[in-house]
């Protein structure tokens, strides 16, 4: 997986992504947005915003920035604007090197992006960097249980899934290890808990 391949894959996915996948992913996205608990006056960054499916769950009074590598996916997200009562900006950018200032956001949404980017540790590090102290990150994605190894069949399946733009064999514990954030909530989501919804917080100090 690399950025060049991801641009190609998600250009192909863009026209059909919502129709094919969003009914499946909707419950996880909705729960993630409930868990992060955005309030009027807060600034939120959607890293890997894709077609903008998370925007429907925004409360009024929130200011949001959506970043995505794929211009084709962002074009779909633009079609979901405006969002009533919210100020939303969309920007092309790499989740592994966000073109944003340190501590600029109260919250960061990482829905279905850590399994997609070539380097999820860099992606998470960037999410923490742009988060203010005390801010929170929500993650909805698929992970191997921490400390486990992928079975042979899952390794084979991952060859196919990575060609389609997603890695099914990453562990969240490996991604957040050593970063200045703490996990405050972790719950199973769709596919019997293969997908999880996780809330993390950047400490105040």
Coordinates of C-alpha atoms in Angstrom, one line a residue:
X1 CA 0.0 0.0 0.0
X2 CA 1.2 3.5 -0.9
X3 CA -0.3 6.9 -1.6
X4 CA -0.1 6.5 -5.3
X5 CA -2.0 3.2 -5.2
X6 CA -4.5 4.6 -2.7
X7 CA -5.3 7.6 -5.0
X8 CA -6.0 5.1 -7.8
X9 CA -8.1 2.7 -5.7
X10 CA -10.2 5.4 -4.1
X11 CA -10.8 7.2 -7.4
X12 CA -12.4 3.9 -8.5
X13 CA -14.3 3.6 -5.2
X14 CA -15.6 7.2 -5.1
X15 CA -18.7 6.8 -7.4
X16 CA -20.0 3.7 -5.7
X17 CA -18.6 4.0 -2.1
X18 CA -21.8 5.4 -0.5
X19 CA -24.2 3.1 -2.3
X20 CA -22.2 -0.1 -1.7
X21 CA -20.7 0.4 1.8
X22 CA -22.4 3.1 3.8
X23 CA -25.4 1.0 5.0
X24 CA -22.8 -1.4 6.4
X25 CA -20.6 1.2 8.0
X26 CA -23.4 3.5 9.1
X27 CA -23.9 2.1 12.7
X28 CA -20.2 2.4 13.5
X29 CA -19.9 5.9 12.2
X30 CA -22.9 7.0 14.1
X31 CA -21.6 5.5 17.3
X32 CA -18.2 7.1 16.9
X33 CA -19.7 10.5 16.4
X34 CA -21.9 10.0 19.5
X35 CA -18.9 8.9 21.5
X36 CA -16.7 11.9 20.6
X37 CA -19.5 14.2 21.9
X38 CA -18.9 17.3 19.8
X39 CA -20.3 20.5 21.2
X40 CA -21.1 23.9 19.6
X41 CA -18.0 26.1 19.3
X42 CA -15.6 23.2 18.9
X43 CA -13.3 22.5 16.0
X44 CA -13.1 19.0 14.6
X45 CA -10.7 17.5 12.0
X46 CA -11.9 14.6 9.9
X47 CA -8.7 12.8 8.8
X48 CA -9.5 10.8 5.7
X49 CA -13.0 12.2 5.4
X50 CA -13.6 10.2 2.2
X51 CA -17.1 10.9 0.8
X52 CA -18.1 12.9 3.9
X53 CA -20.4 10.3 5.4
X54 CA -19.6 11.4 9.0
X55 CA -20.8 15.0 8.3
X56 CA -24.5 14.0 8.7
X57 CA -23.8 13.4 12.4
X58 CA -22.5 16.8 13.2
X59 CA -24.4 18.9 15.8
X60 CA -25.0 22.6 14.9
X61 CA -22.4 25.1 15.8
X62 CA -19.3 23.0 15.1
X63 CA -16.5 24.1 12.8
X64 CA -15.0 21.2 10.8
X65 CA -12.1 20.5 8.4
X66 CA -12.1 17.4 6.2
X67 CA -8.8 16.2 4.8
X68 CA -8.4 13.5 2.2
X69 CA -5.7 12.3 -0.2
X70 CA -8.3 11.5 -2.9
X71 CA -9.7 14.4 -4.9
X72 CA -12.4 12.1 -6.2
X73 CA -13.6 11.3 -2.7
X74 CA -13.5 14.9 -1.7
X75 CA -15.7 15.8 -4.7
X76 CA -18.3 13.4 -3.3
X77 CA -17.9 15.0 0.2
X78 CA -18.4 18.4 -1.3
X79 CA -21.8 17.2 -2.6
X80 CA -22.9 16.8 1.0
X81 CA -22.3 20.5 1.8
X82 CA -23.5 22.7 3.3
X83 CA -24.2 21.1 6.7
X84 CA -26.9 23.1 8.5
X85 CA -25.4 25.3 11.3
X86 CA -21.8 24.2 10.7
X87 CA -18.8 25.7 8.9
X88 CA -17.0 23.0 6.9
X89 CA -13.9 23.2 4.9
X90 CA -12.5 20.4 2.6
X91 CA -8.8 20.2 1.8
X92 CA -6.6 17.8 -0.1
X93 CA -3.9 16.4 2.2
X94 CA -1.9 13.4 3.4
X95 CA -3.1 11.9 6.7
X96 CA 0.6 11.1 7.4
X97 CA 1.7 14.7 7.1
X98 CA -1.3 16.9 7.8
X99 CA -0.9 20.5 6.5
X100 CA -2.2 21.8 9.8
X101 CA -0.9 23.6 12.9
X102 CA -0.1 22.0 16.2
X103 CA -3.0 21.9 18.7
X104 CA -5.5 23.4 16.3
X105 CA -8.5 21.1 17.0
X106 CA -10.6 20.1 20.0
X107 CA -11.4 16.7 18.4
X108 CA -10.1 14.4 15.6
X109 CA -12.1 11.8 13.8
X110 CA -10.2 8.8 12.4
X111 CA -13.0 6.7 10.9
X112 CA -11.8 3.9 8.6
X113 CA -8.5 5.5 7.9
X114 CA -5.9 3.7 10.1
X115 CA -6.5 0.5 8.1
X116 CA -6.0 2.4 4.8
X117 CA -3.0 4.7 5.1
X118 CA 0.5 3.2 4.4
X119 CA 1.8 4.2 7.8
X120 CA -0.8 4.2 10.5
X121 CA 1.6 5.2 13.3
X122 CA 2.5 8.4 11.4
X123 CA -1.2 9.0 10.8
X124 CA -2.0 8.7 14.5
X125 CA 1.0 10.8 15.5
X126 CA -0.2 13.5 13.2
X127 CA -3.7 13.3 14.7
X128 CA -2.3 13.7 18.2
X129 CA -0.1 16.6 17.0
X130 CA -3.0 18.7 15.7
X131 CA -5.1 18.0 18.8
X132 CA -5.1 20.5 21.7
X133 CA -4.1 19.1 25.2
X134 CA -7.2 17.5 26.6
X135 CA -8.7 17.0 23.2
X136 CA -10.1 13.7 22.0
X137 CA -9.7 11.3 19.1
X138 CA -12.4 8.8 18.0
X139 CA -11.5 5.7 15.9
X140 CA -13.9 3.4 14.1
X141 CA -12.0 0.7 12.2
X142 CA -11.1 -3.0 12.0
X143 CA -8.2 -4.4 14.0
X144 CA -6.6 -7.6 15.1
X145 CA -6.9 -8.1 18.9
X146 CA -3.8 -6.6 20.6
X147 CA -1.1 -9.3 21.1
X148 CA -2.6 -11.7 18.6
X149 CA -1.3 -12.9 15.3
X150 CA -3.2 -13.2 12.0
X151 CA -4.3 -16.7 11.1
X152 CA -3.2 -18.1 7.8
X153 CA -6.5 -17.6 6.2
X154 CA -6.6 -14.0 7.3
X155 CA -3.1 -13.4 5.9
X156 CA -4.3 -14.7 2.5
X157 CA -7.4 -12.5 2.7
X158 CA -5.3 -9.5 3.5
X159 CA -3.5 -9.8 0.1
X160 CA -6.8 -9.3 -1.6
X161 CA -8.0 -6.6 0.8
X162 CA -4.9 -4.5 0.5
X163 CA -5.3 -4.5 -3.3
X164 CA -8.7 -3.1 -2.6
X165 CA -7.3 -0.4 -0.4
X166 CA -7.5 -1.6 3.2
X167 CA -5.3 -3.7 5.6
X168 CA -7.2 -6.1 7.9
X169 CA -4.3 -7.2 10.0
X170 CA -3.3 -4.1 12.0
X171 CA -3.4 -3.8 15.8
X172 CA -4.4 -0.6 17.4
X173 CA -2.1 -1.1 20.4
X174 CA 0.9 -1.2 18.0
X175 CA -0.3 2.1 16.4
X176 CA -0.8 4.1 19.6
X177 CA 2.2 2.7 21.6
X178 CA 4.4 5.5 22.9
X179 CA 2.2 8.3 21.6
X180 CA 0.9 11.0 24.1
X181 CA -2.7 9.7 24.2
X182 CA -4.6 7.5 26.5
X183 CA -7.5 5.1 25.6
X184 CA -10.5 6.0 27.6
X185 CA -13.2 3.8 25.9
X186 CA -13.1 0.7 23.6
X187 CA -16.2 -1.1 22.5
X188 CA -16.9 -3.8 19.8
X189 CA -18.8 -2.7 16.7
X190 CA -19.9 -4.5 13.5
X191 CA -18.8 -7.9 12.3
X192 CA -18.9 -9.4 15.7
X193 CA -16.3 -7.0 17.1
X194 CA -13.8 -7.2 14.2
X195 CA -14.5 -3.5 13.9
X196 CA -14.2 -1.4 17.1
X197 CA -15.1 2.1 18.2
X198 CA -12.4 3.6 20.4
X199 CA -12.1 7.0 22.2
X200 CA -8.7 8.4 23.0
X201 CA -7.6 11.6 24.8
X202 CA -4.5 13.7 24.7
X203 CA -3.4 14.4 28.3
X204 CA -3.5 18.0 29.5
X205 CA 0.2 17.9 30.4

